[in-house]
Amino acid sequence: MKIIIVLILLYLANFGTSYYLHKKYVASQRRVRQYGGVSTARTKGGFTKKGKIVLLAFDDEEEIIKYGEKFEGITVFSKFEKIEGIEGLTLDEVESKFADEEVIIQAVQYIREREKDVDSEVDEKSEEEQVDEIVENKAIEADNTIV
């Protein structure tokens, strides 16, 4: 019976710390989102290895980083901290300056992939519009031949 009570207490402690960490993550994401679009990346930690979460705010048009925060630690008592020296850098400059930070490079790669996805969506829309125009033109030609 005591083992069951201990397991329930451990489960509740795990739930509480997870909830606490989630609240910190959401608050940081809101803070970063004020600066622009947000890219998030993470690396898993282990029992002895620190896990990392990075949030980067970026400007789509100029391809610069406007703000960044990093969470690094083993316990939930770690905090999100501002990344010094990242503001105003282009994506290429960030990759060269923070080459040893795998999680920051990963976040920059997500920004680049997002730009490719946006470009491909624009191309797809233009193709759809072209198909619509062709269909409309064929319908007009069909109406003209009937009359």
Coordinates of N, CA and C in Angstrom, one line a residue:
M1 N 0.8 -1.2 0.0 CA 0.0 0.0 0.0 C 0.9 1.3 0.0
K2 N 2.0 1.2 0.8 CA 2.9 2.4 0.8 C 3.5 2.7 -0.5
I3 N 3.8 1.6 -1.3 CA 4.4 1.7 -2.6 C 3.4 2.5 -3.5
I4 N 2.2 2.1 -3.5 CA 1.2 2.8 -4.3 C 1.1 4.3 -4.0
I5 N 1.1 4.6 -2.7 CA 1.0 6.0 -2.3 C 2.3 6.8 -2.8
V6 N 3.5 6.1 -2.7 CA 4.7 6.8 -3.1 C 4.6 7.0 -4.7
L7 N 4.2 6.0 -5.4 CA 4.0 6.1 -6.9 C 3.1 7.2 -7.2
I8 N 2.0 7.3 -6.5 CA 1.0 8.4 -6.8 C 1.6 9.8 -6.5
L9 N 2.4 9.9 -5.4 CA 3.0 11.1 -5.1 C 4.1 11.5 -6.2
L10 N 4.8 10.5 -6.6 CA 5.8 10.8 -7.7 C 5.1 11.2 -9.0
Y11 N 4.0 10.6 -9.3 CA 3.3 10.9 -10.5 C 2.8 12.4 -10.4
L12 N 2.2 12.8 -9.2 CA 1.7 14.1 -9.0 C 2.9 15.1 -9.1
A13 N 4.0 14.8 -8.6 CA 5.2 15.7 -8.6 C 5.7 15.8 -10.1
N14 N 5.6 14.8 -10.8 CA 6.0 14.9 -12.2 C 5.0 15.7 -13.0
F15 N 3.7 15.6 -12.7 CA 2.7 16.4 -13.4 C 2.9 17.9 -13.0
G16 N 3.2 18.1 -11.8 CA 3.3 19.5 -11.3 C 4.5 20.2 -11.9
T17 N 5.7 19.5 -12.0 CA 6.8 20.1 -12.6 C 6.7 20.3 -14.1
S18 N 6.0 19.3 -14.8 CA 5.7 19.5 -16.2 C 4.8 20.7 -16.5
Y19 N 3.8 20.8 -15.7 CA 2.9 22.0 -15.8 C 3.7 23.3 -15.6
Y20 N 4.5 23.3 -14.6 CA 5.3 24.5 -14.3 C 6.2 24.9 -15.5
L21 N 6.9 23.9 -16.0 CA 7.8 24.1 -17.2 C 7.0 24.6 -18.4
H22 N 5.8 24.0 -18.6 CA 5.0 24.4 -19.7 C 4.5 25.9 -19.6
K23 N 4.2 26.3 -18.4 CA 3.8 27.7 -18.2 C 4.9 28.6 -18.5
K24 N 6.1 28.3 -18.1 CA 7.3 29.1 -18.4 C 7.5 29.2 -19.9
Y25 N 7.4 28.1 -20.6 CA 7.6 28.0 -22.1 C 6.5 28.9 -22.8
V26 N 5.3 28.8 -22.4 CA 4.2 29.6 -23.0 C 4.5 31.1 -22.8
A27 N 4.9 31.5 -21.6 CA 5.2 32.9 -21.2 C 6.3 33.4 -22.1
S28 N 7.4 32.6 -22.2 CA 8.5 33.0 -23.0 C 8.1 33.1 -24.5
Q29 N 7.3 32.2 -25.0 CA 6.9 32.3 -26.4 C 6.0 33.5 -26.7
R30 N 5.2 33.9 -25.7 CA 4.4 35.1 -25.9 C 5.4 36.3 -25.9
R31 N 6.4 36.3 -25.1 CA 7.3 37.4 -25.0 C 8.1 37.6 -26.3
V32 N 8.5 36.5 -26.9 CA 9.3 36.5 -28.1 C 8.4 36.8 -29.3
R33 N 7.2 36.4 -29.3 CA 6.3 36.6 -30.4 C 6.0 38.1 -30.6
Q34 N 6.2 38.9 -29.6 CA 6.0 40.4 -29.8 C 7.0 41.0 -30.8
Y35 N 8.1 40.3 -31.1 CA 9.1 40.8 -31.9 C 9.0 40.4 -33.4
G36 N 8.2 39.4 -33.7 CA 8.0 38.9 -35.0 C 7.6 37.4 -35.0
G37 N 7.9 36.8 -36.2 CA 7.6 35.4 -36.3 C 8.6 34.6 -35.4
V38 N 8.1 33.4 -34.9 CA 8.9 32.7 -34.0 C 9.4 31.3 -34.5
S39 N 10.6 31.0 -34.4 CA 11.1 29.7 -34.7 C 11.6 29.0 -33.4
T40 N 11.2 27.8 -33.2 CA 11.5 27.1 -32.0 C 12.3 25.8 -32.3
A41 N 13.3 25.6 -31.5 CA 14.1 24.3 -31.7 C 14.5 23.8 -30.3
R42 N 14.7 22.5 -30.2 CA 15.1 21.9 -29.0 C 16.1 20.8 -29.2
T43 N 16.9 20.5 -28.2 CA 17.7 19.3 -28.1 C 17.4 18.6 -26.8
K44 N 17.2 17.3 -26.9 CA 16.9 16.6 -25.7 C 18.1 16.5 -24.8
G45 N 17.8 16.5 -23.5 CA 18.8 16.3 -22.5 C 18.7 14.9 -22.0
G46 N 19.6 14.6 -21.1 CA 19.5 13.3 -20.5 C 19.7 13.4 -19.0
F47 N 20.1 12.4 -18.4 CA 20.3 12.4 -16.9 C 21.4 13.3 -16.5
T48 N 22.4 13.4 -17.3 CA 23.6 14.2 -17.1 C 23.8 15.3 -18.1
K49 N 23.1 15.3 -19.2 CA 23.2 16.2 -20.3 C 22.1 17.3 -20.2
K50 N 22.4 18.5 -20.4 CA 21.4 19.6 -20.4 C 20.6 19.6 -21.6
G51 N 19.3 19.7 -21.5 CA 18.4 20.0 -22.6 C 18.4 21.4 -22.9
K52 N 18.1 21.8 -24.2 CA 18.0 23.2 -24.6 C 16.8 23.4 -25.4
I53 N 16.2 24.6 -25.2 CA 15.1 25.1 -26.0 C 15.5 26.5 -26.5
V54 N 15.3 26.8 -27.7 CA 15.6 28.1 -28.3 C 14.4 28.7 -29.0
L55 N 14.1 29.9 -28.7 CA 13.0 30.7 -29.4 C 13.7 31.9 -30.1
L56 N 13.5 32.0 -31.4 CA 14.1 33.1 -32.1 C 12.9 33.8 -32.8
A57 N 12.9 35.2 -32.6 CA 12.0 36.0 -33.3 C 12.7 36.5 -34.5
F58 N 12.1 36.5 -35.7 CA 12.7 36.9 -36.9 C 11.8 37.8 -37.8
D59 N 12.4 38.5 -38.7 CA 11.7 39.4 -39.6 C 11.8 38.7 -41.0
D60 N 10.6 38.4 -41.5 CA 10.5 37.6 -42.8 C 11.2 38.4 -44.0
E61 N 10.9 39.7 -44.0 CA 11.4 40.5 -45.2 C 12.9 40.7 -45.2
E62 N 13.5 41.0 -44.1 CA 14.9 41.3 -44.1 C 15.7 40.1 -43.7
E63 N 15.2 39.0 -43.3 CA 15.9 37.8 -42.9 C 16.9 38.1 -41.8
I64 N 16.4 38.8 -40.8 CA 17.3 39.1 -39.6 C 16.6 38.6 -38.3
I65 N 17.4 38.3 -37.3 CA 16.9 37.9 -36.0 C 16.7 39.1 -35.2
K66 N 15.4 39.2 -34.7 CA 15.1 40.4 -33.9 C 15.3 40.2 -32.4
Y67 N 15.2 38.9 -31.9 CA 15.3 38.7 -30.5 C 15.4 37.2 -30.3
G68 N 16.0 36.7 -29.3 CA 16.1 35.3 -29.0 C 16.2 35.0 -27.5
E69 N 15.7 33.9 -27.1 CA 15.8 33.4 -25.8 C 16.1 31.9 -25.8
K70 N 16.9 31.5 -24.7 CA 17.3 30.1 -24.6 C 17.1 29.6 -23.2
F71 N 16.5 28.4 -23.2 CA 16.3 27.6 -21.9 C 17.3 26.5 -21.9
E72 N 18.2 26.5 -20.9 CA 19.2 25.4 -20.8 C 19.3 24.9 -19.4
G73 N 19.1 23.6 -19.2 CA 19.3 23.1 -17.9 C 18.8 21.7 -17.8
I74 N 19.1 21.2 -16.6 CA 18.7 19.8 -16.3 C 17.3 19.8 -15.5
T75 N 17.1 20.8 -14.7 CA 15.9 20.8 -13.9 C 14.9 21.8 -14.4
V76 N 13.7 21.8 -13.9 CA 12.6 22.7 -14.3 C 12.9 24.1 -13.7
F77 N 13.8 24.2 -12.8 CA 14.1 25.5 -12.2 C 15.0 26.4 -13.0
S78 N 15.4 25.9 -14.1 CA 16.2 26.7 -15.1 C 15.2 27.8 -15.7
K79 N 15.8 28.8 -16.2 CA 15.0 29.9 -16.7 C 15.3 30.2 -18.2
F80 N 14.3 30.8 -18.9 CA 14.6 31.3 -20.2 C 15.4 32.6 -20.1
E81 N 16.5 32.6 -20.8 CA 17.4 33.8 -20.8 C 17.6 34.4 -22.2
K82 N 17.7 35.7 -22.2 CA 18.0 36.3 -23.5 C 19.3 35.9 -24.1
I83 N 19.4 35.7 -25.4 CA 20.6 35.3 -26.1 C 21.3 36.6 -26.4
E84 N 22.4 36.8 -25.8 CA 23.2 38.1 -26.0 C 23.9 38.0 -27.4
G85 N 23.8 39.2 -28.1 CA 24.5 39.3 -29.4 C 23.9 38.7 -30.6
I86 N 22.6 38.3 -30.5 CA 22.0 37.7 -31.6 C 21.0 38.7 -32.4
E87 N 20.7 39.8 -31.7 CA 19.7 40.8 -32.3 C 20.4 41.5 -33.4
G88 N 19.6 41.6 -34.5 CA 20.1 42.4 -35.7 C 21.0 41.6 -36.6
L89 N 21.3 40.3 -36.3 CA 22.1 39.5 -37.2 C 21.3 38.9 -38.3
T90 N 21.9 38.7 -39.5 CA 21.2 38.0 -40.5 C 21.3 36.5 -40.2
L91 N 20.6 35.7 -41.0 CA 20.6 34.2 -40.7 C 22.0 33.7 -40.9
D92 N 22.7 34.1 -42.0 CA 24.1 33.7 -42.2 C 25.0 34.0 -41.1
E93 N 24.9 35.3 -40.6 CA 25.8 35.7 -39.5 C 25.5 34.9 -38.2
V94 N 24.2 34.6 -38.0 CA 23.9 33.8 -36.8 C 24.6 32.4 -36.9
E95 N 24.5 31.8 -38.1 CA 25.1 30.5 -38.3 C 26.6 30.5 -38.1
S96 N 27.3 31.5 -38.5 CA 28.7 31.6 -38.3 C 29.1 31.9 -36.9
K97 N 28.3 32.9 -36.3 CA 28.7 33.3 -34.9 C 28.3 32.2 -33.9
F98 N 27.2 31.5 -34.1 CA 26.8 30.5 -33.1 C 26.9 29.1 -33.7
A99 N 28.0 28.8 -34.4 CA 28.2 27.5 -35.0 C 28.3 26.4 -34.0
D100 N 28.8 26.7 -32.8 CA 28.9 25.6 -31.8 C 27.6 25.3 -31.1
E101 N 26.6 26.1 -31.3 CA 25.3 25.9 -30.6 C 24.3 25.2 -31.6
E102 N 24.2 23.9 -31.5 CA 23.4 23.1 -32.4 C 22.0 23.5 -32.4
V103 N 21.4 23.9 -31.3 CA 20.0 24.2 -31.2 C 19.7 25.5 -31.9
I104 N 20.6 26.5 -31.8 CA 20.4 27.7 -32.5 C 20.5 27.5 -34.0
I105 N 21.4 26.7 -34.5 CA 21.5 26.4 -35.9 C 20.3 25.7 -36.4
Q106 N 19.7 24.8 -35.6 CA 18.5 24.1 -35.9 C 17.3 25.1 -36.1
A107 N 17.2 26.1 -35.2 CA 16.2 27.1 -35.3 C 16.3 27.9 -36.5
V108 N 17.5 28.3 -36.9 CA 17.8 29.0 -38.2 C 17.4 28.2 -39.4
Q109 N 17.7 26.9 -39.3 CA 17.3 26.0 -40.5 C 15.8 26.0 -40.6
Y110 N 15.1 26.0 -39.5 CA 13.6 26.0 -39.5 C 13.1 27.2 -40.2
I111 N 13.7 28.4 -39.9 CA 13.3 29.6 -40.5 C 13.5 29.5 -42.0
R112 N 14.7 29.0 -42.5 CA 14.9 28.8 -43.9 C 13.9 27.9 -44.6
E113 N 13.6 26.8 -43.9 CA 12.6 25.9 -44.4 C 11.2 26.5 -44.5
R114 N 10.9 27.3 -43.6 CA 9.6 28.0 -43.6 C 9.5 29.0 -44.8
E115 N 10.6 29.7 -45.1 CA 10.7 30.5 -46.3 C 10.5 29.8 -47.5
K116 N 11.1 28.6 -47.6 CA 10.9 27.7 -48.8 C 9.4 27.3 -49.0
D117 N 8.8 26.9 -47.8 CA 7.4 26.5 -47.8 C 6.5 27.7 -48.3
V118 N 6.8 28.9 -47.8 CA 6.0 30.0 -48.2 C 6.1 30.3 -49.7
D119 N 7.3 30.2 -50.2 CA 7.6 30.4 -51.6 C 6.8 29.4 -52.5
S120 N 6.8 28.1 -52.0 CA 6.2 27.1 -52.8 C 4.7 27.2 -52.7
E121 N 4.1 27.7 -51.6 CA 2.7 28.0 -51.6 C 2.3 29.1 -52.5
V122 N 3.1 30.1 -52.7 CA 2.9 31.2 -53.6 C 2.9 30.6 -55.0
D123 N 3.8 29.7 -55.4 CA 3.9 29.1 -56.7 C 2.7 28.3 -56.9
E124 N 2.2 27.5 -55.9 CA 1.0 26.7 -56.1 C -0.2 27.5 -56.3
K125 N -0.3 28.6 -55.6 CA -1.5 29.5 -55.8 C -1.5 30.1 -57.2
S126 N -0.3 30.5 -57.7 CA -0.3 31.0 -59.0 C -0.6 30.0 -60.1
E127 N -0.2 28.7 -59.8 CA -0.6 27.7 -60.8 C -2.1 27.4 -60.7
E128 N -2.7 27.5 -59.5 CA -4.2 27.3 -59.4 C -4.9 28.4 -60.1
E129 N -4.4 29.7 -59.9 CA -5.0 30.8 -60.6 C -4.9 30.6 -62.1
Q130 N -3.8 30.1 -62.6 CA -3.6 29.9 -64.0 C -4.6 28.9 -64.6
V131 N -4.8 27.8 -63.8 CA -5.8 26.8 -64.2 C -7.2 27.4 -64.2
D132 N -7.5 28.2 -63.2 CA -8.8 28.9 -63.2 C -9.0 29.8 -64.4
E133 N -8.0 30.5 -64.8 CA -8.1 31.4 -66.0 C -8.3 30.5 -67.2
I134 N -7.6 29.4 -67.4 CA -7.8 28.6 -68.5 C -9.2 28.0 -68.6
V135 N -9.7 27.6 -67.5 CA -11.1 27.1 -67.4 C -12.1 28.2 -67.8
E136 N -11.9 29.4 -67.3 CA -12.8 30.5 -67.6 C -12.7 30.8 -69.1
N137 N -11.5 30.8 -69.7 CA -11.3 31.1 -71.1 C -12.0 30.1 -71.9
K138 N -11.9 28.8 -71.6 CA -12.5 27.7 -72.3 C -14.1 27.9 -72.2
A139 N -14.6 28.3 -71.0 CA -16.0 28.4 -70.9 C -16.5 29.6 -71.8
I140 N -15.7 30.7 -71.9 CA -16.1 31.8 -72.7 C -16.1 31.4 -74.2
E141 N -15.1 30.6 -74.6 CA -15.0 30.1 -76.0 C -16.2 29.2 -76.3
A142 N -16.6 28.4 -75.3 CA -17.7 27.5 -75.5 C -19.0 28.3 -75.7
D143 N -19.2 29.4 -74.9 CA -20.3 30.2 -75.0 C -20.4 30.9 -76.3
N144 N -19.3 31.4 -76.8 CA -19.2 32.1 -78.1 C -19.5 31.2 -79.2
T145 N -19.2 30.0 -79.2 CA -19.4 29.1 -80.3 C -20.9 28.7 -80.3
I146 N -21.6 28.6 -79.2 CA -23.0 28.2 -79.2 C -23.8 29.4 -79.8
V147 N -23.5 30.6 -79.5 CA -24.3 31.7 -79.9 C -24.1 32.0 -81.3

